[in-house]
CSV table of N, CA and C in Angstrom, one decimal:
chain,number,residue,atom,x,y,z
A,1,UNK,N,121.3,15.7,3.7
A,1,UNK,CA,122.6,15.2,4.1
A,1,UNK,C,122.7,13.7,4.2
A,2,UNK,N,122.6,13.0,3.1
A,2,UNK,CA,122.6,11.5,3.1
A,2,UNK,C,123.9,11.0,3.7
A,3,UNK,N,125.0,11.7,3.5
A,3,UNK,CA,126.3,11.2,4.1
A,3,UNK,C,126.2,11.1,5.6
A,4,UNK,N,125.8,12.1,6.2
A,4,UNK,CA,125.7,12.1,7.7
A,4,UNK,C,124.7,11.1,8.1
A,5,UNK,N,123.6,10.9,7.4
A,5,UNK,CA,122.6,10.0,7.7
A,5,UNK,C,123.2,8.6,7.8
A,6,UNK,N,124.0,8.3,6.8
A,6,UNK,CA,124.6,6.9,6.8
A,6,UNK,C,125.5,6.7,8.0
A,7,UNK,N,126.3,7.7,8.4
A,7,UNK,CA,127.2,7.6,9.6
A,7,UNK,C,126.3,7.5,10.8
A,8,UNK,N,125.3,8.3,10.9
A,8,UNK,CA,124.4,8.2,12.1
A,8,UNK,C,123.8,6.8,12.2
A,9,UNK,N,123.4,6.3,11.0
A,9,UNK,CA,122.7,5.0,11.0
A,9,UNK,C,123.7,3.9,11.5
A,10,UNK,N,124.9,4.0,11.0
A,10,UNK,CA,125.9,3.0,11.4
A,10,UNK,C,126.3,3.1,12.9
A,11,UNK,N,126.3,4.4,13.3
A,11,UNK,CA,126.7,4.7,14.7
A,11,UNK,C,125.6,4.4,15.7
A,12,UNK,N,124.5,5.1,15.5
A,12,UNK,CA,123.3,4.9,16.4
A,12,UNK,C,122.1,5.2,15.6
A,13,UNK,N,121.4,4.1,15.1
A,13,UNK,CA,120.1,4.3,14.3
A,13,UNK,C,119.0,5.0,15.1
A,14,UNK,N,119.1,4.9,16.4
A,14,UNK,CA,118.0,5.5,17.3
A,14,UNK,C,118.0,7.0,17.1
A,15,UNK,N,119.2,7.6,17.1
A,15,UNK,CA,119.3,9.1,16.9
A,15,UNK,C,118.8,9.5,15.5
A,16,UNK,N,119.1,8.7,14.5
A,16,UNK,CA,118.6,9.0,13.2
A,16,UNK,C,117.1,9.0,13.1
A,17,UNK,N,116.5,8.0,13.8
A,17,UNK,CA,115.1,7.9,13.8
A,17,UNK,C,114.4,9.1,14.4
A,18,UNK,N,115.0,9.5,15.6
A,18,UNK,CA,114.4,10.6,16.3
A,18,UNK,C,114.5,11.9,15.4
A,19,UNK,N,115.6,12.1,14.8
A,19,UNK,CA,115.8,13.3,13.9
A,19,UNK,C,114.9,13.2,12.7
A,20,UNK,N,114.7,12.0,12.2
A,20,UNK,CA,113.9,11.8,11.0
A,20,UNK,C,112.4,12.1,11.3
A,21,UNK,N,111.9,11.7,12.5
A,21,UNK,CA,110.5,11.9,12.8
A,21,UNK,C,110.2,13.4,13.0
A,22,UNK,N,111.2,14.1,13.5
A,22,UNK,CA,111.0,15.5,13.7
A,22,UNK,C,112.0,16.3,12.8
A,23,UNK,N,111.5,17.0,11.8
A,23,UNK,CA,112.4,17.8,10.9
A,23,UNK,C,113.1,18.9,11.7
A,24,UNK,N,114.4,19.0,11.3
A,24,UNK,CA,115.2,20.1,12.0
A,24,UNK,C,114.7,21.5,11.8
A,25,UNK,N,113.9,21.7,10.7
A,25,UNK,CA,113.4,23.0,10.5
A,25,UNK,C,112.5,23.4,11.6
A,26,UNK,N,111.7,22.5,12.1
A,26,UNK,CA,110.7,22.9,13.1
A,26,UNK,C,111.4,22.9,14.5
A,27,UNK,N,112.5,22.3,14.6
A,27,UNK,CA,113.2,22.2,15.9
A,27,UNK,C,114.1,23.4,16.1
A,28,UNK,N,114.0,23.9,17.3
A,28,UNK,CA,114.9,25.0,17.7
A,28,UNK,C,116.2,24.4,18.2
A,29,UNK,N,117.2,25.2,18.4
A,29,UNK,CA,118.4,24.7,18.9
A,29,UNK,C,118.2,24.0,20.2
A,30,UNK,N,117.4,24.5,21.1
A,30,UNK,CA,117.1,23.9,22.4
A,30,UNK,C,116.5,22.5,22.2
A,31,UNK,N,115.6,22.4,21.3
A,31,UNK,CA,114.9,21.1,21.0
A,31,UNK,C,116.0,20.1,20.5
A,32,UNK,N,116.8,20.6,19.6
A,32,UNK,CA,117.9,19.7,19.1
A,32,UNK,C,118.8,19.2,20.2
A,33,UNK,N,119.2,20.1,21.1
A,33,UNK,CA,120.0,19.7,22.2
A,33,UNK,C,119.3,18.6,23.1
A,34,UNK,N,118.0,18.9,23.3
A,34,UNK,CA,117.2,17.9,24.1
A,34,UNK,C,117.2,16.5,23.5
A,35,UNK,N,117.0,16.5,22.2
A,35,UNK,CA,116.9,15.3,21.4
A,35,UNK,C,118.3,14.6,21.5
A,36,UNK,N,119.4,15.3,21.5
A,36,UNK,CA,120.7,14.7,21.5
A,36,UNK,C,120.9,13.9,22.8
A,37,UNK,N,120.5,14.5,23.9
A,37,UNK,CA,120.8,13.8,25.2
A,37,UNK,C,119.6,13.0,25.6
A,38,UNK,N,118.4,13.2,25.0
A,38,UNK,CA,117.3,12.4,25.4
A,38,UNK,C,117.2,11.1,24.6
A,39,UNK,N,117.6,11.2,23.3
A,39,UNK,CA,117.5,10.0,22.5
A,39,UNK,C,118.3,8.8,23.1
A,40,UNK,N,119.5,8.9,23.4
A,40,UNK,CA,120.3,7.8,24.0
A,40,UNK,C,119.6,7.2,25.3
A,41,UNK,N,118.9,8.1,26.0
A,41,UNK,CA,118.3,7.6,27.2
A,41,UNK,C,116.9,7.0,27.0
A,42,UNK,N,116.4,7.3,25.8
A,42,UNK,CA,115.1,6.8,25.4
A,42,UNK,C,114.0,7.4,26.3
A,43,UNK,N,114.0,8.7,26.5
A,43,UNK,CA,113.0,9.3,27.3
A,43,UNK,C,111.8,9.8,26.4
A,44,UNK,N,111.9,9.6,25.1
A,44,UNK,CA,110.9,10.0,24.2
A,44,UNK,C,109.9,8.8,24.1
C-alpha cells in the first residue's frame, strides 16, 4: 500500500517507521492497536 505509506509519511513519519519495522502480518490486532497509541507517545 504505497499510497497509504505516502500519506502516513507526510502526516507522521514516526508511525510509518514503527509499522515498517514490524510487519503487519506478524502483528495481531491488539499489537496494532498498541502501536497506534504507543507510537505518538514514543514508548517503544
